[in-house]
PDB file of C-alpha atoms in Angstrom:
ATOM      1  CA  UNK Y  22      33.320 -97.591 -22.485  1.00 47.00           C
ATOM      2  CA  UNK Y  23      37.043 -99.049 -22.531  1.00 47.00           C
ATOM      3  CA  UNK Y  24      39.073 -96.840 -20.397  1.00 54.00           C
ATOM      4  CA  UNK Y  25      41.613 -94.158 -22.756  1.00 69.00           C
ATOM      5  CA  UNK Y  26      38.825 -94.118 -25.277  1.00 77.00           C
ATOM      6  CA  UNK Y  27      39.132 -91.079 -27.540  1.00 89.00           C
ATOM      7  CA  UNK Y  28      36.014 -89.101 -27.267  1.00 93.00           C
ATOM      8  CA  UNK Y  29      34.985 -85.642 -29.159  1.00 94.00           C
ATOM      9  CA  UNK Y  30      32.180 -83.275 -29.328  1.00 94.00           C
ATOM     10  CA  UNK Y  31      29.151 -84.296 -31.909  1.00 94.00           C
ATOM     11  CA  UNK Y  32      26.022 -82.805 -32.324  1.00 96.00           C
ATOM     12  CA  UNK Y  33      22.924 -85.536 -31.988  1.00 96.00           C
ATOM     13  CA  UNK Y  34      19.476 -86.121 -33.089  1.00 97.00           C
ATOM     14  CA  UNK Y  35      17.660 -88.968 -31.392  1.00 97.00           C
ATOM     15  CA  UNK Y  36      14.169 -87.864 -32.842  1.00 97.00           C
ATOM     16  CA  UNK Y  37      12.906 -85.782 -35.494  1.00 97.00           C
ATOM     17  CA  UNK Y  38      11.214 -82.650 -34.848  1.00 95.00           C
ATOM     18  CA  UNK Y  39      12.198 -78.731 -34.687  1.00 95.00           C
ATOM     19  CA  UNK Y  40      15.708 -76.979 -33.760  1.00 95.00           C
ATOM     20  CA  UNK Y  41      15.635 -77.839 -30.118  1.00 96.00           C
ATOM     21  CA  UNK Y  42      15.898 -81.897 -30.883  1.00 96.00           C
ATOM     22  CA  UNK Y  43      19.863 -80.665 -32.107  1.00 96.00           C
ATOM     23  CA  UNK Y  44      21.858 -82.059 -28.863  1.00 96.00           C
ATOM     24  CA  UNK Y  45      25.431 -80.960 -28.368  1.00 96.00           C
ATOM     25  CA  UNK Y  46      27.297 -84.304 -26.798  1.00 95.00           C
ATOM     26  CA  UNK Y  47      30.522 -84.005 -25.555  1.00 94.00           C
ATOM     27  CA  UNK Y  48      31.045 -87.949 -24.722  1.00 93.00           C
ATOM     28  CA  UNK Y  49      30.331 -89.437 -28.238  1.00 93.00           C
ATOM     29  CA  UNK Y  50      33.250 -91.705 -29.409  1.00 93.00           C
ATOM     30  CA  UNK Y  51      35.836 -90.928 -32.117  1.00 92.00           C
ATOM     31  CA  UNK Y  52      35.244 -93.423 -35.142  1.00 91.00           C
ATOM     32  CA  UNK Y  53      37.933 -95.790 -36.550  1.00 89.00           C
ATOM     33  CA  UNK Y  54      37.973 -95.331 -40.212  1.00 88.00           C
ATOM     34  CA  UNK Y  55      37.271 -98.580 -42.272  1.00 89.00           C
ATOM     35  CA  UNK Y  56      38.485-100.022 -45.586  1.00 85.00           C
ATOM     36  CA  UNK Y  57      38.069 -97.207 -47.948  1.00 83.00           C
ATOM     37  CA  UNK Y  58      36.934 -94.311 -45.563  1.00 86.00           C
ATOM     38  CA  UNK Y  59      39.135 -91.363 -43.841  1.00 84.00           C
ATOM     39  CA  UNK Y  60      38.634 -89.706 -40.404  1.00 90.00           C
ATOM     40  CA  UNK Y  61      38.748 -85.840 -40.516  1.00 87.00           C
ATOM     41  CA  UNK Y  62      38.946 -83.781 -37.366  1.00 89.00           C
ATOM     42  CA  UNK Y  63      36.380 -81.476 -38.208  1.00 92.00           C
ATOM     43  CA  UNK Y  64      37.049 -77.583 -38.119  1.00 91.00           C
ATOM     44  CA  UNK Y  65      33.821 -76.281 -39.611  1.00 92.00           C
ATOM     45  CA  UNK Y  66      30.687 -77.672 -40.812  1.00 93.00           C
ATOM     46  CA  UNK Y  67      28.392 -76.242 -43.608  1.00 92.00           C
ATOM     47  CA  UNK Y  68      24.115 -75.503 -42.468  1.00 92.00           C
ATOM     48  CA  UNK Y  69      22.125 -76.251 -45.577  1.00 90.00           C
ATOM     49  CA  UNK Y  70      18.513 -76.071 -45.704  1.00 88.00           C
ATOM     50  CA  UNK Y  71      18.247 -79.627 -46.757  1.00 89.00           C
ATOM     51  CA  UNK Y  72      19.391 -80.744 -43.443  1.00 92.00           C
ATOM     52  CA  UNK Y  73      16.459 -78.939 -41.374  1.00 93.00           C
ATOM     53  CA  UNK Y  74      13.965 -80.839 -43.906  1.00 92.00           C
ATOM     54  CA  UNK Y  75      16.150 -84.083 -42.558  1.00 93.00           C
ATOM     55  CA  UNK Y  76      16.111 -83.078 -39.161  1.00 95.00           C
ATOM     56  CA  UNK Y  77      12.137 -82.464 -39.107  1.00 94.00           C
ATOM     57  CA  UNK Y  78      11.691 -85.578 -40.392  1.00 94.00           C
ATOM     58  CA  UNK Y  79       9.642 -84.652 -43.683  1.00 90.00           C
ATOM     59  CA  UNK Y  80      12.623 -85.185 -46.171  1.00 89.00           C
ATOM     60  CA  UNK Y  81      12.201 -88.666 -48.311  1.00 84.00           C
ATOM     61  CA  UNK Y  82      15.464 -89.765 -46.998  1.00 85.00           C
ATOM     62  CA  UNK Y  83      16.033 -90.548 -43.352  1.00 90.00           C
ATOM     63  CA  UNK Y  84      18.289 -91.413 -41.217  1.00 92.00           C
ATOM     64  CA  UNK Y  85      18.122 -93.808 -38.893  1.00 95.00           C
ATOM     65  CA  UNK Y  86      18.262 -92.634 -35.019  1.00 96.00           C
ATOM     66  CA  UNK Y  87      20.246 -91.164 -33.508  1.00 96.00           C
ATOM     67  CA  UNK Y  88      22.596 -89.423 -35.883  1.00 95.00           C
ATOM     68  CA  UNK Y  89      24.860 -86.616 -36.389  1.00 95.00           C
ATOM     69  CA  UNK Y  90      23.681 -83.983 -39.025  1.00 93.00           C
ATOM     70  CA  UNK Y  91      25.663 -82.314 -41.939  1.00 88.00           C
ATOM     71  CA  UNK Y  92      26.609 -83.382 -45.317  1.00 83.00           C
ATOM     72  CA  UNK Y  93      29.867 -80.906 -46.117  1.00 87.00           C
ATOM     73  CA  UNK Y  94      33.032 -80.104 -43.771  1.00 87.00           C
ATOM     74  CA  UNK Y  95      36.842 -78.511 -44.004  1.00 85.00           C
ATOM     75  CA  UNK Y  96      39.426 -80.556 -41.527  1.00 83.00           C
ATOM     76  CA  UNK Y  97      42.395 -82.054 -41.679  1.00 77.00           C
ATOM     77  CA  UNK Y  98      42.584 -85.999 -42.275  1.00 77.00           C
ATOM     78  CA  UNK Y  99      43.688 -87.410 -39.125  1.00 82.00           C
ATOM     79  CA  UNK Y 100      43.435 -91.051 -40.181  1.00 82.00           C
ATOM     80  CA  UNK Y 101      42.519 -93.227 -42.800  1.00 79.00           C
ATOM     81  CA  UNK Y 102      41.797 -97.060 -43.771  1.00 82.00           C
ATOM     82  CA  UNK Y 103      43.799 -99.582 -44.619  1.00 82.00           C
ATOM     83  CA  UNK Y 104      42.358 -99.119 -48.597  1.00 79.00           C
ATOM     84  CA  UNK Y 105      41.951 -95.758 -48.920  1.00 73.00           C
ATOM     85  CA  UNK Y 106      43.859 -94.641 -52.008  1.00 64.00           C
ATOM     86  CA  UNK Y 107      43.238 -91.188 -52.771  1.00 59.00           C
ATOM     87  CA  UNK Y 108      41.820 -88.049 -50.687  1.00 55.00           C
ATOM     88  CA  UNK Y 109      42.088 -84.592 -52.171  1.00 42.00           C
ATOM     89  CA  UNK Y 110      26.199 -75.529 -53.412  1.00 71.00           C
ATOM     90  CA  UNK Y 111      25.395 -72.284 -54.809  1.00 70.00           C
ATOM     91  CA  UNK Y 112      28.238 -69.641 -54.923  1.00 75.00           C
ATOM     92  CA  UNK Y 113      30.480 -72.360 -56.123  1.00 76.00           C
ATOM     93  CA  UNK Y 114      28.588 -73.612 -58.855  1.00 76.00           C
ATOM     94  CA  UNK Y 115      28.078 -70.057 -60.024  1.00 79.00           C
ATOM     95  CA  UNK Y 116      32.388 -70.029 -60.438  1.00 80.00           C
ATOM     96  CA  UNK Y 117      32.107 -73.260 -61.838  1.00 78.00           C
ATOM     97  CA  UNK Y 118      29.362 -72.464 -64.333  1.00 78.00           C
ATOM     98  CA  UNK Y 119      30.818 -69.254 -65.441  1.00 77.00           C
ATOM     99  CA  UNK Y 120      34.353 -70.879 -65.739  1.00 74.00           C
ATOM    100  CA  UNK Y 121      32.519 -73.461 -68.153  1.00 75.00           C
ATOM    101  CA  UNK Y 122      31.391 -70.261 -70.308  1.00 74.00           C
ATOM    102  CA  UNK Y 123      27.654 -71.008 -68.960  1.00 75.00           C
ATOM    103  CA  UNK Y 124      25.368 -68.434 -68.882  1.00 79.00           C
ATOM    104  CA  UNK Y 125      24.330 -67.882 -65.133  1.00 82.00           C
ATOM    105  CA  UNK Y 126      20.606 -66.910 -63.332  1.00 81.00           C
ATOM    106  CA  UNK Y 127      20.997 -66.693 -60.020  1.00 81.00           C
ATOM    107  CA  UNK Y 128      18.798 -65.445 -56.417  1.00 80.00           C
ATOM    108  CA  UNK Y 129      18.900 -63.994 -53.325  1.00 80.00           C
ATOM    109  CA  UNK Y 130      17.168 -62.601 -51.117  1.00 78.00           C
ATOM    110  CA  UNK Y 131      18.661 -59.032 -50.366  1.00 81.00           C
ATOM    111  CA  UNK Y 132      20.831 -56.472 -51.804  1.00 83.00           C
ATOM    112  CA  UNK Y 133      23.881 -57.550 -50.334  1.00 84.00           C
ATOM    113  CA  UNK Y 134      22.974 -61.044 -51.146  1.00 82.00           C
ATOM    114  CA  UNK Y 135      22.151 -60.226 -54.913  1.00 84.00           C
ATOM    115  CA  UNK Y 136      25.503 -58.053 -54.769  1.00 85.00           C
ATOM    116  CA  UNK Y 137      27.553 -60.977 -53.927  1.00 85.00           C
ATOM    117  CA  UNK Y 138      25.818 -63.613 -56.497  1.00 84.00           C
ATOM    118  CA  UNK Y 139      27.002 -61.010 -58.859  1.00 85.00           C
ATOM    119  CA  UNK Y 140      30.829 -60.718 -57.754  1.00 84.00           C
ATOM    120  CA  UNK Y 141      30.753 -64.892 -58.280  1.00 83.00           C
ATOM    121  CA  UNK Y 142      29.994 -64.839 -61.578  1.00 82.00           C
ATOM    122  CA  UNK Y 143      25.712 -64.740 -62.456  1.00 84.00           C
ATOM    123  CA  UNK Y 144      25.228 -62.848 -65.757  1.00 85.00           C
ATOM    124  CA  UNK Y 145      21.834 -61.668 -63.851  1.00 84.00           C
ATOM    125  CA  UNK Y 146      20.442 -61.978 -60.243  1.00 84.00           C
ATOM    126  CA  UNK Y 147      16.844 -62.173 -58.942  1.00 83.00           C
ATOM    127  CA  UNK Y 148      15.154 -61.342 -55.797  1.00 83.00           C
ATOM    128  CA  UNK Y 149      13.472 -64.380 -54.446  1.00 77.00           C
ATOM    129  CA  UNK Y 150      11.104 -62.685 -51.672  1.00 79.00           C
ATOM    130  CA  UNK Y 151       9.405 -60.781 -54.619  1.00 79.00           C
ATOM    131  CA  UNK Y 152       6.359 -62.089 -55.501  1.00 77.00           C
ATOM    132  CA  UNK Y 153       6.025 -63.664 -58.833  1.00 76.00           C
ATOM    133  CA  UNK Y 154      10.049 -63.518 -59.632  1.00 75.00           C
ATOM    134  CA  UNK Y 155       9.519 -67.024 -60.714  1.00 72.00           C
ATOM    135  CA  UNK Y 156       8.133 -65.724 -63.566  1.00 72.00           C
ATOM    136  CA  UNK Y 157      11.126 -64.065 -64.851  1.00 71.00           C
ATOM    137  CA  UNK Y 158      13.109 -66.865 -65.002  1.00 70.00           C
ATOM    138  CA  UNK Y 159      14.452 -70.610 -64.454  1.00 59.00           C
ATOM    139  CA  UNK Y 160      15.155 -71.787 -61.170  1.00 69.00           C
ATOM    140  CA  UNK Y 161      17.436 -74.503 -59.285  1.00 58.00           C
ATOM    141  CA  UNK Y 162      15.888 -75.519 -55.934  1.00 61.00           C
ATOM    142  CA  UNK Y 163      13.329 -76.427 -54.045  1.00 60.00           C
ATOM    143  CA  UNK Y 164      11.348 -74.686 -51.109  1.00 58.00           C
ATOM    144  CA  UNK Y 165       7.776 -75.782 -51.750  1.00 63.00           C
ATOM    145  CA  UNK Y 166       5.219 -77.171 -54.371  1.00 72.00           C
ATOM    146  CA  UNK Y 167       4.705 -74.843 -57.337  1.00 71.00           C
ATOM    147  CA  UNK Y 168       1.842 -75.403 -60.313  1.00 78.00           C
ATOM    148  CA  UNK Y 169       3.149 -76.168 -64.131  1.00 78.00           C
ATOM    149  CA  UNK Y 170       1.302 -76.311 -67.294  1.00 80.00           C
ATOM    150  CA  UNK Y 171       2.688 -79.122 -69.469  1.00 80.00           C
ATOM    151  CA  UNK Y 172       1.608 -77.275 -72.465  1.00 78.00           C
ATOM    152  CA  UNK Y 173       4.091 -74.138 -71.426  1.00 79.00           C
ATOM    153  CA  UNK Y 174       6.916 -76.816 -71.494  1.00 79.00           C
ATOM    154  CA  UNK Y 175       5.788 -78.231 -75.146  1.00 79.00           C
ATOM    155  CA  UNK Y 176       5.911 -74.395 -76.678  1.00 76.00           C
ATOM    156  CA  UNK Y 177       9.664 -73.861 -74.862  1.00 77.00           C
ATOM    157  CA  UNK Y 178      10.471 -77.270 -75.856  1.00 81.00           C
ATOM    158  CA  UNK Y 179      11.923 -77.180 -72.047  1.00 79.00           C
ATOM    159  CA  UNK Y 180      12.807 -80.144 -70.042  1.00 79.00           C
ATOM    160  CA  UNK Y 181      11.859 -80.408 -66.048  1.00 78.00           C
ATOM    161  CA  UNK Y 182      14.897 -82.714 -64.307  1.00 78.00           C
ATOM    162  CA  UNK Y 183      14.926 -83.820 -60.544  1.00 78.00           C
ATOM    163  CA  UNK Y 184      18.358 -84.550 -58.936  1.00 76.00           C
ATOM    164  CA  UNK Y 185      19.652 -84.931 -56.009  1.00 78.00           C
ATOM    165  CA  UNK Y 186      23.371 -85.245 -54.566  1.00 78.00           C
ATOM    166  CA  UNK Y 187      22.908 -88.098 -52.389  1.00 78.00           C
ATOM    167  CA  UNK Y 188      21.740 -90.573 -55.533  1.00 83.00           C
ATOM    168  CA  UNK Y 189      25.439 -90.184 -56.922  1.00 85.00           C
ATOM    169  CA  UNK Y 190      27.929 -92.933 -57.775  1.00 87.00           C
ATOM    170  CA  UNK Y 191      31.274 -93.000 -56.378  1.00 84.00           C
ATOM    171  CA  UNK Y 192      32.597 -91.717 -60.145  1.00 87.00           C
ATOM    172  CA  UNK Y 193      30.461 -88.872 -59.951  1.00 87.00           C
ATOM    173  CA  UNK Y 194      31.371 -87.744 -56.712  1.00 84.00           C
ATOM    174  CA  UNK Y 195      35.223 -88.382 -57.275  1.00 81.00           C
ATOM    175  CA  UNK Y 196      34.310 -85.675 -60.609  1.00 83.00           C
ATOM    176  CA  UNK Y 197      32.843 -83.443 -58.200  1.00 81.00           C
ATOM    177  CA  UNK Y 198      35.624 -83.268 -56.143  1.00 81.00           C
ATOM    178  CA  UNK Y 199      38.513 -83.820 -58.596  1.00 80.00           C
ATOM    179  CA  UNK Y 200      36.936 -79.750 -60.037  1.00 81.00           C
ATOM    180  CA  UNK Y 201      36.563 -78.150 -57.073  1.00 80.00           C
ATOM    181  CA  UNK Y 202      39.929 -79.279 -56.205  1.00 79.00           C
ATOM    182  CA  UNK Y 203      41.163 -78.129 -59.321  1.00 79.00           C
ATOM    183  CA  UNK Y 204      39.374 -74.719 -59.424  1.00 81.00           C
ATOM    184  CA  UNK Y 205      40.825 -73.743 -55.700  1.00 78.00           C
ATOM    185  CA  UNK Y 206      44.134 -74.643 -56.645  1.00 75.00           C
ATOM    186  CA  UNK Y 207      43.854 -72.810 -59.970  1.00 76.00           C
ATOM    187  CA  UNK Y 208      42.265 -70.193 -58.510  1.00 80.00           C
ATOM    188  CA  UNK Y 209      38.918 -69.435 -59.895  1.00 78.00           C
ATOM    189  CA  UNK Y 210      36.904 -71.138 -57.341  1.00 78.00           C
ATOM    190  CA  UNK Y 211      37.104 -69.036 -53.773  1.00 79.00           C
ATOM    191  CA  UNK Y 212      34.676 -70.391 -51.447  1.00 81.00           C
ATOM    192  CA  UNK Y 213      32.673 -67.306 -49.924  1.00 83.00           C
ATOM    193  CA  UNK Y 214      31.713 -67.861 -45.973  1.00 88.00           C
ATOM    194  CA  UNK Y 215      28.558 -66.165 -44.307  1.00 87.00           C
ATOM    195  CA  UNK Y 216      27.521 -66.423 -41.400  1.00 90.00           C
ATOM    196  CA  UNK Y 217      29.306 -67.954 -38.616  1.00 92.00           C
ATOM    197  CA  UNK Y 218      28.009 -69.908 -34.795  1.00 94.00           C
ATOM    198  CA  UNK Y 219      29.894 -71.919 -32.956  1.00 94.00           C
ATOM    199  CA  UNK Y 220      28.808 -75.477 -32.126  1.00 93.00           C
ATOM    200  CA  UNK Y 221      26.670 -75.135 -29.260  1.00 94.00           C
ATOM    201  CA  UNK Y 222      24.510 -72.621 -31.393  1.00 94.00           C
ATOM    202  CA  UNK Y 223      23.947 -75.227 -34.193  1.00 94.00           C
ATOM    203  CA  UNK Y 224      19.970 -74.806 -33.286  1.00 93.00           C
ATOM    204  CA  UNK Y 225      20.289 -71.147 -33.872  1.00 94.00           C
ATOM    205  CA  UNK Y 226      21.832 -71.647 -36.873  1.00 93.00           C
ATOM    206  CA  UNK Y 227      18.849 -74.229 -37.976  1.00 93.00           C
ATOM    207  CA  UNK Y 228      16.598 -71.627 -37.490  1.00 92.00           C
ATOM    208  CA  UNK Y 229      17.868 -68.729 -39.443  1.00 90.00           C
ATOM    209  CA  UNK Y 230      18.684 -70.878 -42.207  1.00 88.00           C
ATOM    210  CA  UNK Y 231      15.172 -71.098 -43.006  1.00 86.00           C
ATOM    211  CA  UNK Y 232      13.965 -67.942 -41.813  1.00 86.00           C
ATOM    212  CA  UNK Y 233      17.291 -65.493 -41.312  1.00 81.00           C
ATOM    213  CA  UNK Y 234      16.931 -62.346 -43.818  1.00 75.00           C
ATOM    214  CA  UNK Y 235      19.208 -64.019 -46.036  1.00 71.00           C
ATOM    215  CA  UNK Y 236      22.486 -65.623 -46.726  1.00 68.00           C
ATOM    216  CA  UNK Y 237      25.806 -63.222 -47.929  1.00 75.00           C
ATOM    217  CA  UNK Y 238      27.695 -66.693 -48.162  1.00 81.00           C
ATOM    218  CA  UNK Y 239      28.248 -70.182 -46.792  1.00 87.00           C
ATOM    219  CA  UNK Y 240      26.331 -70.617 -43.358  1.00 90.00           C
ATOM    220  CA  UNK Y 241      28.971 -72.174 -41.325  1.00 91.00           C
ATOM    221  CA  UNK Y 242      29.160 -73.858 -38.019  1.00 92.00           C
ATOM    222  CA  UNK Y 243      32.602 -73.630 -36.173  1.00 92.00           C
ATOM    223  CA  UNK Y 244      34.548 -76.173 -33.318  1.00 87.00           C
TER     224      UNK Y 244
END
């Protein structure tokens, strides 16, 4: 490694498998950012459930080994390339939804949690340990196989879509971000924060993302 190299703290996977293959490295060099991208010194980093499907390997999409997990972070751009122009999941689409005049459903998984899905804007709010709330309404998400009747969707005349955020174009994701911009500045979007670890408790966090009693906000891992 060429001597005054800038180094930082990262956390690794070199193979797929449970929390413990999360490695905290301390000697992992500080990217140059190319052409179009930006370097952010990171001061927190969102836990999503999607990223412990990732990280046990059973997710369609993987990386390739080793890499650093986590798909959403607040910093402060520190650099950026020599073409980059311009540089401005739940909770927030309930704000965004409502501010559209949508009419929201949303879950959780305890009273405090329904409380607070409430106070950001669903109309109504489900609990999604009871058994059989599926059955009261439409859902977002995924967190296993369920059974459907084709016939049930033919009498609601309802439509079944798949997406996923990592299949967007640029476009879309400059749309994303040009309305959350807009709806913090405005003030109508106010991200809500959870649950809080610092870095060297990222496997920790892994673990009670999936089985915690429940979010109150934006799981969060802080450096």
């Amino acid at each position: 490694m060429a001597t005054g190299q800038k180094l930082m703290r990262a956390v690794r996977v070199f193979e797929f498998g449970g929390p413990e293959v999360l490695k905290l490295r301390s000697d992992i060099a500080v990217p140059i950012p190319k052409d179009h991208q930006v370097l952010i010194k990171v001061h927190a980093c969102g836990v999503n459930p999607v990223e412990t499907y990732i990280r046990s390997g059973t997710y369609s999409r993987k990386p390739l080994l080793p890499y650093t997990p986590g798909s959403d972070v607040a910093g402060v751009i520190e650099a950026v390339g020599d073409n980059a122009s311009a540089f401005k999941v739940g909770l927030a689409a309930c704000q965004i939804a409502r501010a559209y005049g949508l009419k929201i459903l949303g879950t959780a998984g305890t009273e405090e949690g329904q409380k607070i899905v409430l106070q950001n804007g669903a109309h109504e709010v489900f609990n999604h340990r009871e058994v059989n709330y599926i059955d009261k309404i439409k859902v977002v998400g995924s967190r296993g196989t369920i059974e459907i009747n084709p016939r049930d969707t033919m009498a609601k005349e309802s439509s079944i879509i798949g997406v996923t955020l990592f299949s967007s174009t640029k476009e879309e994701f400059q749309q994303y971000a040009a309305a959350l911009q807009a709806g913090m500045e405005i003030g109508w979007l106010k991200p809500v924060i959870g649950s809080q670890y610092p870095l060297e408790k990222v496997a920790e966090a892994h673990e009670n993302i999936i089985h915690g009693s429940g979010a109150t906000g934006k799981m969060i891992l802080l450096l």
